[in-house]
Amino acid sequence: MELYENKSSKHNDSITYCLDSIFTNDQVDYRLYGNLPISTFGILINLINIIIFSHADMRRSLVNLFLLAISISDLLLLIFNFFFLLFPLIALFSNSFILYDTYPLILRYSYPLARIAQTCGVYLTLSVSVHRYLGVCHPFQAKRWITGKPVKYAIFGSVIFSFVINATTWLELTVVQCYSNEYHRFSRHIQLTELQMDYTYGIVMKVITYTLVMFIFPFLILIIVNTRIIVALKHSTNMRALNASGKSLLPKTITSPRNNQNKMAIILNSSSTTTGSQFSSTNTNSLRPIVTRAPKSISNLQSAARDSSVTMMLLAIVAMFLTCNGLAFCNNIIEILIFVDKIDNSENESAFEKSVEIANILVSLNSSTSIFIYLIFSSKYRTIVKEYLGLQNVDKAYSGTLSAATITVRHTFDYPFLMHDRISSRGYLSKSTKSRLSTTLRFPISSKHI
């Protein structure tokens, strides 16, 4: 974020005149045609996010509490940035003295509030990344450490820290009286305070504190934590694939052809009333895993897929955050070098000014595009959106076909020994026996496992 310089002039010792033009053409273009539409869109999007994450089904997840807090901080950042960056332009081009006289007061208070919201968003993103890191890389410890209270403490701690670290920003701007040549009357103007222009204060707050708190520390932690998450996720995926390839639904006790024939003979030589009991008593060890293992396997796969989706969603959020804030970090380094007189900015002032405006647009973009990540990776988010839009019946039209296909696939993999090459249905089974066997082996499948 940029500050407004002391752009007022004194024609004599008693009267201070307001400058009519305090923005360059590049600043006007970037803010009106770049930042304004993105900020307007982002405000609407974050209102939607807050409504969705406030839903009772979404509040059950601790991750969603973080995402709700991030949506609130993004909304506040966009609102305060609007009054800090865009409202002064609107006031100056409106030809309204009321807006012209009011915008310095609004800017005076929107600047520190925007800084607080930005800091809060950074550390909420950091908190949710650490939260996911513990869940992925230290799952057993996370069950004891990560509960509702620590998550709420992390959220409130981020808010309090943001207010404390930006406490001095309230003293960096002031509103002074000046005479407007355009309106031919006294008005007000914004300018920097002596504290903000103090060299020692600039070294401590800009060079050290702001750079460490807003860039070095969070960027470093986010990169380390999310790299560990990616490595753990890749390792988990490889292990799951290896486990799935080596696992068989058929127990070793029934892999022998002779064993299969003996058990099939028991079924074929028994009456229909005793087939089920004899089969279960002689094949207890082989049949029972078939009934219980399939739903458990499907449930585990669903849970793993859901956890993987949440992890990928948070990785996408962090990647978007780092990408959109990277230019602001580079601008901060350049600004530090200019401040300590290490480089001369007089020749490249226009280029640096454009870079600052582009960085502001990227910050607004980061706060405005999270809905696309949620829609891609969160099935529950999509479900609630469909519910609010009245589109929940669209999926139900295909549920019958999908359920039938799922049942067919499950029956195919639940009973693979019926497909064994050594047991021919033509040699052993008559039509009536096939029907009796099919009835005996068909088990009800709960819809919640499908």
PDB file of N, CA and C in Angstrom, residues 129-189:
ATOM      1  N   SER A 129      -2.709 -23.030   7.234  1.00  0.00           N
ATOM      2  CA  SER A 129      -1.674 -23.883   6.641  1.00  0.00           C
ATOM      3  C   SER A 129      -0.989 -24.730   7.712  1.00  0.00           C
ATOM      4  N   VAL A 130      -0.671 -24.120   8.846  1.00  0.00           N
ATOM      5  CA  VAL A 130      -0.074 -24.878   9.947  1.00  0.00           C
ATOM      6  C   VAL A 130      -1.059 -25.913  10.469  1.00  0.00           C
ATOM      7  N   HIS A 131      -2.336 -25.541  10.544  1.00  0.00           N
ATOM      8  CA  HIS A 131      -3.379 -26.472  10.969  1.00  0.00           C
ATOM      9  C   HIS A 131      -3.424 -27.690  10.054  1.00  0.00           C
ATOM     10  N   ARG A 132      -3.356 -27.470   8.751  1.00  0.00           N
ATOM     11  CA  ARG A 132      -3.405 -28.589   7.818  1.00  0.00           C
ATOM     12  C   ARG A 132      -2.112 -29.391   7.848  1.00  0.00           C
ATOM     13  N   TYR A 133      -1.010 -28.717   8.081  1.00  0.00           N
ATOM     14  CA  TYR A 133       0.273 -29.420   8.197  1.00  0.00           C
ATOM     15  C   TYR A 133       0.242 -30.416   9.355  1.00  0.00           C
ATOM     16  N   LEU A 134      -0.280 -29.994  10.492  1.00  0.00           N
ATOM     17  CA  LEU A 134      -0.378 -30.897  11.638  1.00  0.00           C
ATOM     18  C   LEU A 134      -1.308 -32.058  11.335  1.00  0.00           C
ATOM     19  N   GLY A 135      -2.421 -31.778  10.641  1.00  0.00           N
ATOM     20  CA  GLY A 135      -3.360 -32.844  10.321  1.00  0.00           C
ATOM     21  C   GLY A 135      -2.807 -33.856   9.339  1.00  0.00           C
ATOM     22  N   VAL A 136      -1.968 -33.413   8.406  1.00  0.00           N
ATOM     23  CA  VAL A 136      -1.431 -34.311   7.378  1.00  0.00           C
ATOM     24  C   VAL A 136      -0.161 -35.006   7.847  1.00  0.00           C
ATOM     25  N   CYS A 137       0.754 -34.256   8.437  1.00  0.00           N
ATOM     26  CA  CYS A 137       2.065 -34.801   8.797  1.00  0.00           C
ATOM     27  C   CYS A 137       2.125 -35.357  10.215  1.00  0.00           C
ATOM     28  N   HIS A 138       1.255 -34.909  11.099  1.00  0.00           N
ATOM     29  CA  HIS A 138       1.222 -35.407  12.479  1.00  0.00           C
ATOM     30  C   HIS A 138      -0.230 -35.682  12.882  1.00  0.00           C
ATOM     31  N   PRO A 139      -0.881 -36.651  12.243  1.00  0.00           N
ATOM     32  CA  PRO A 139      -2.326 -36.848  12.460  1.00  0.00           C
ATOM     33  C   PRO A 139      -2.685 -37.272  13.875  1.00  0.00           C
ATOM     34  N   PHE A 140      -1.849 -38.104  14.514  1.00  0.00           N
ATOM     35  CA  PHE A 140      -2.190 -38.584  15.852  1.00  0.00           C
ATOM     36  C   PHE A 140      -2.057 -37.472  16.892  1.00  0.00           C
ATOM     37  N   GLN A 141      -1.000 -36.669  16.783  1.00  0.00           N
ATOM     38  CA  GLN A 141      -0.863 -35.535  17.697  1.00  0.00           C
ATOM     39  C   GLN A 141      -1.929 -34.488  17.426  1.00  0.00           C
ATOM     40  N   ALA A 142      -2.326 -34.344  16.163  1.00  0.00           N
ATOM     41  CA  ALA A 142      -3.323 -33.334  15.808  1.00  0.00           C
ATOM     42  C   ALA A 142      -4.668 -33.623  16.451  1.00  0.00           C
ATOM     43  N   LYS A 143      -4.997 -34.905  16.630  1.00  0.00           N
ATOM     44  CA  LYS A 143      -6.273 -35.245  17.257  1.00  0.00           C
ATOM     45  C   LYS A 143      -6.343 -34.733  18.687  1.00  0.00           C
ATOM     46  N   ARG A 144      -5.200 -34.658  19.357  1.00  0.00           N
ATOM     47  CA  ARG A 144      -5.183 -34.148  20.731  1.00  0.00           C
ATOM     48  C   ARG A 144      -5.015 -32.637  20.777  1.00  0.00           C
ATOM     49  N   TRP A 145      -4.228 -32.104  19.864  1.00  0.00           N
ATOM     50  CA  TRP A 145      -3.904 -30.676  19.908  1.00  0.00           C
ATOM     51  C   TRP A 145      -4.964 -29.811  19.248  1.00  0.00           C
ATOM     52  N   ILE A 146      -5.462 -30.256  18.099  1.00  0.00           N
ATOM     53  CA  ILE A 146      -6.329 -29.406  17.283  1.00  0.00           C
ATOM     54  C   ILE A 146      -7.787 -29.698  17.612  1.00  0.00           C
ATOM     55  N   THR A 147      -8.377 -28.845  18.411  1.00  0.00           N
ATOM     56  CA  THR A 147      -9.800 -28.913  18.736  1.00  0.00           C
ATOM     57  C   THR A 147     -10.412 -27.537  18.484  1.00  0.00           C
ATOM     58  N   GLY A 148     -11.663 -27.385  18.884  1.00  0.00           N
ATOM     59  CA  GLY A 148     -12.346 -26.125  18.627  1.00  0.00           C
ATOM     60  C   GLY A 148     -11.698 -24.931  19.304  1.00  0.00           C
ATOM     61  N   LYS A 149     -11.282 -25.100  20.556  1.00  0.00           N
ATOM     62  CA  LYS A 149     -10.712 -23.971  21.294  1.00  0.00           C
ATOM     63  C   LYS A 149      -9.402 -23.470  20.702  1.00  0.00           C
ATOM     64  N   PRO A 150      -8.429 -24.340  20.412  1.00  0.00           N
ATOM     65  CA  PRO A 150      -7.193 -23.826  19.793  1.00  0.00           C
ATOM     66  C   PRO A 150      -7.422 -23.108  18.475  1.00  0.00           C
ATOM     67  N   VAL A 151      -8.370 -23.588  17.683  1.00  0.00           N
ATOM     68  CA  VAL A 151      -8.662 -22.924  16.408  1.00  0.00           C
ATOM     69  C   VAL A 151      -9.217 -21.525  16.656  1.00  0.00           C
ATOM     70  N   LYS A 152     -10.142 -21.405  17.603  1.00  0.00           N
ATOM     71  CA  LYS A 152     -10.700 -20.089  17.921  1.00  0.00           C
ATOM     72  C   LYS A 152      -9.635 -19.171  18.514  1.00  0.00           C
ATOM     73  N   TYR A 153      -8.755 -19.736  19.343  1.00  0.00           N
ATOM     74  CA  TYR A 153      -7.659 -18.930  19.892  1.00  0.00           C
ATOM     75  C   TYR A 153      -6.742 -18.429  18.781  1.00  0.00           C
ATOM     76  N   ALA A 154      -6.487 -19.276  17.781  1.00  0.00           N
ATOM     77  CA  ALA A 154      -5.631 -18.870  16.660  1.00  0.00           C
ATOM     78  C   ALA A 154      -6.270 -17.738  15.864  1.00  0.00           C
ATOM     79  N   ILE A 155      -7.583 -17.823  15.666  1.00  0.00           N
ATOM     80  CA  ILE A 155      -8.288 -16.776  14.914  1.00  0.00           C
ATOM     81  C   ILE A 155      -8.276 -15.461  15.684  1.00  0.00           C
ATOM     82  N   PHE A 156      -8.663 -15.518  16.957  1.00  0.00           N
ATOM     83  CA  PHE A 156      -8.674 -14.293  17.759  1.00  0.00           C
ATOM     84  C   PHE A 156      -7.255 -13.763  17.970  1.00  0.00           C
ATOM     85  N   GLY A 157      -6.287 -14.657  18.093  1.00  0.00           N
ATOM     86  CA  GLY A 157      -4.906 -14.221  18.231  1.00  0.00           C
ATOM     87  C   GLY A 157      -4.411 -13.477  17.001  1.00  0.00           C
ATOM     88  N   SER A 158      -4.823 -13.939  15.811  1.00  0.00           N
ATOM     89  CA  SER A 158      -4.440 -13.249  14.574  1.00  0.00           C
ATOM     90  C   SER A 158      -5.035 -11.846  14.525  1.00  0.00           C
ATOM     91  N   VAL A 159      -6.282 -11.719  14.979  1.00  0.00           N
ATOM     92  CA  VAL A 159      -6.940 -10.408  14.975  1.00  0.00           C
ATOM     93  C   VAL A 159      -6.245  -9.456  15.947  1.00  0.00           C
ATOM     94  N   ILE A 160      -5.993  -9.936  17.160  1.00  0.00           N
ATOM     95  CA  ILE A 160      -5.352  -9.081  18.163  1.00  0.00           C
ATOM     96  C   ILE A 160      -3.944  -8.694  17.724  1.00  0.00           C
ATOM     97  N   PHE A 161      -3.203  -9.654  17.194  1.00  0.00           N
ATOM     98  CA  PHE A 161      -1.844  -9.367  16.720  1.00  0.00           C
ATOM     99  C   PHE A 161      -1.861  -8.317  15.613  1.00  0.00           C
ATOM    100  N   SER A 162      -2.851  -8.377  14.736  1.00  0.00           N
ATOM    101  CA  SER A 162      -2.948  -7.414  13.632  1.00  0.00           C
ATOM    102  C   SER A 162      -3.180  -6.004  14.150  1.00  0.00           C
ATOM    103  N   PHE A 163      -4.003  -5.871  15.175  1.00  0.00           N
ATOM    104  CA  PHE A 163      -4.226  -4.546  15.766  1.00  0.00           C
ATOM    105  C   PHE A 163      -2.965  -4.029  16.463  1.00  0.00           C
ATOM    106  N   VAL A 164      -2.280  -4.912  17.178  1.00  0.00           N
ATOM    107  CA  VAL A 164      -1.105  -4.482  17.942  1.00  0.00           C
ATOM    108  C   VAL A 164       0.029  -4.070  17.017  1.00  0.00           C
ATOM    109  N   ILE A 165       0.317  -4.885  16.002  1.00  0.00           N
ATOM    110  CA  ILE A 165       1.463  -4.617  15.135  1.00  0.00           C
ATOM    111  C   ILE A 165       1.246  -3.380  14.271  1.00  0.00           C
ATOM    112  N   ASN A 166      -0.025  -3.013  14.050  1.00  0.00           N
ATOM    113  CA  ASN A 166      -0.327  -1.834  13.230  1.00  0.00           C
ATOM    114  C   ASN A 166      -0.813  -0.656  14.068  1.00  0.00           C
ATOM    115  N   ALA A 167      -0.527  -0.675  15.356  1.00  0.00           N
ATOM    116  CA  ALA A 167      -1.015   0.395  16.233  1.00  0.00           C
ATOM    117  C   ALA A 167      -0.455   1.755  15.839  1.00  0.00           C
ATOM    118  N   THR A 168       0.794   1.802  15.407  1.00  0.00           N
ATOM    119  CA  THR A 168       1.406   3.095  15.084  1.00  0.00           C
ATOM    120  C   THR A 168       0.934   3.666  13.747  1.00  0.00           C
ATOM    121  N   THR A 169       0.291   2.849  12.914  1.00  0.00           N
ATOM    122  CA  THR A 169      -0.177   3.374  11.624  1.00  0.00           C
ATOM    123  C   THR A 169      -1.276   4.417  11.801  1.00  0.00           C
ATOM    124  N   TRP A 170      -1.945   4.402  12.951  1.00  0.00           N
ATOM    125  CA  TRP A 170      -2.953   5.428  13.213  1.00  0.00           C
ATOM    126  C   TRP A 170      -2.318   6.811  13.360  1.00  0.00           C
ATOM    127  N   LEU A 171      -1.012   6.847  13.594  1.00  0.00           N
ATOM    128  CA  LEU A 171      -0.305   8.112  13.805  1.00  0.00           C
ATOM    129  C   LEU A 171       0.481   8.558  12.579  1.00  0.00           C
ATOM    130  N   GLU A 172       0.343   7.857  11.470  1.00  0.00           N
ATOM    131  CA  GLU A 172       1.149   8.173  10.289  1.00  0.00           C
ATOM    132  C   GLU A 172       0.499   9.197   9.371  1.00  0.00           C
ATOM    133  N   LEU A 173      -0.810   9.366   9.454  1.00  0.00           N
ATOM    134  CA  LEU A 173      -1.516  10.319   8.600  1.00  0.00           C
ATOM    135  C   LEU A 173      -2.245  11.341   9.451  1.00  0.00           C
ATOM    136  N   THR A 174      -2.410  12.505   8.901  1.00  0.00           N
ATOM    137  CA  THR A 174      -3.171  13.552   9.578  1.00  0.00           C
ATOM    138  C   THR A 174      -3.934  14.366   8.543  1.00  0.00           C
ATOM    139  N   VAL A 175      -4.972  15.025   8.987  1.00  0.00           N
ATOM    140  CA  VAL A 175      -5.798  15.866   8.115  1.00  0.00           C
ATOM    141  C   VAL A 175      -5.530  17.321   8.469  1.00  0.00           C
ATOM    142  N   VAL A 176      -5.192  18.116   7.467  1.00  0.00           N
ATOM    143  CA  VAL A 176      -4.891  19.535   7.680  1.00  0.00           C
ATOM    144  C   VAL A 176      -5.846  20.384   6.852  1.00  0.00           C
ATOM    145  N   GLN A 177      -5.984  21.626   7.273  1.00  0.00           N
ATOM    146  CA  GLN A 177      -6.856  22.556   6.551  1.00  0.00           C
ATOM    147  C   GLN A 177      -6.080  23.239   5.432  1.00  0.00           C
ATOM    148  N   CYS A 178      -6.731  23.414   4.294  1.00  0.00           N
ATOM    149  CA  CYS A 178      -6.105  24.091   3.159  1.00  0.00           C
ATOM    150  C   CYS A 178      -7.185  24.811   2.358  1.00  0.00           C
ATOM    151  N   TYR A 179      -6.737  25.691   1.494  1.00  0.00           N
ATOM    152  CA  TYR A 179      -7.675  26.470   0.674  1.00  0.00           C
ATOM    153  C   TYR A 179      -7.708  25.881  -0.734  1.00  0.00           C
ATOM    154  N   SER A 180      -8.927  25.586  -1.205  1.00  0.00           N
ATOM    155  CA  SER A 180      -9.104  24.989  -2.521  1.00  0.00           C
ATOM    156  C   SER A 180      -9.334  26.072  -3.562  1.00  0.00           C
ATOM    157  N   ASN A 181      -8.451  26.128  -4.545  1.00  0.00           N
ATOM    158  CA  ASN A 181      -8.633  27.074  -5.647  1.00  0.00           C
ATOM    159  C   ASN A 181      -9.796  26.673  -6.548  1.00  0.00           C
ATOM    160  N   GLU A 182     -10.083  25.382  -6.592  1.00  0.00           N
ATOM    161  CA  GLU A 182     -11.165  24.909  -7.462  1.00  0.00           C
ATOM    162  C   GLU A 182     -12.525  25.314  -6.922  1.00  0.00           C
ATOM    163  N   TYR A 183     -12.714  25.180  -5.609  1.00  0.00           N
ATOM    164  CA  TYR A 183     -14.010  25.495  -5.006  1.00  0.00           C
ATOM    165  C   TYR A 183     -14.012  26.869  -4.325  1.00  0.00           C
ATOM    166  N   HIS A 184     -12.859  27.512  -4.271  1.00  0.00           N
ATOM    167  CA  HIS A 184     -12.743  28.856  -3.694  1.00  0.00           C
ATOM    168  C   HIS A 184     -13.259  28.908  -2.253  1.00  0.00           C
ATOM    169  N   ARG A 185     -12.842  27.936  -1.506  1.00  0.00           N
ATOM    170  CA  ARG A 185     -13.210  27.889  -0.094  1.00  0.00           C
ATOM    171  C   ARG A 185     -12.240  26.964   0.639  1.00  0.00           C
ATOM    172  N   PHE A 186     -12.284  27.060   1.948  1.00  0.00           N
ATOM    173  CA  PHE A 186     -11.391  26.215   2.743  1.00  0.00           C
ATOM    174  C   PHE A 186     -11.909  24.776   2.759  1.00  0.00           C
ATOM    175  N   SER A 187     -10.961  23.880   2.699  1.00  0.00           N
ATOM    176  CA  SER A 187     -11.290  22.459   2.705  1.00  0.00           C
ATOM    177  C   SER A 187     -10.257  21.723   3.568  1.00  0.00           C
ATOM    178  N   ARG A 188     -10.193  20.413   3.411  1.00  0.00           N
ATOM    179  CA  ARG A 188      -9.231  19.608   4.171  1.00  0.00           C
ATOM    180  C   ARG A 188      -8.381  18.776   3.227  1.00  0.00           C
ATOM    181  N   HIS A 189      -7.213  18.427   3.723  1.00  0.00           N
ATOM    182  CA  HIS A 189      -6.284  17.664   2.905  1.00  0.00           C
ATOM    183  C   HIS A 189      -5.540  16.668   3.788  1.00  0.00           C
TER     184      HIS A 189
END
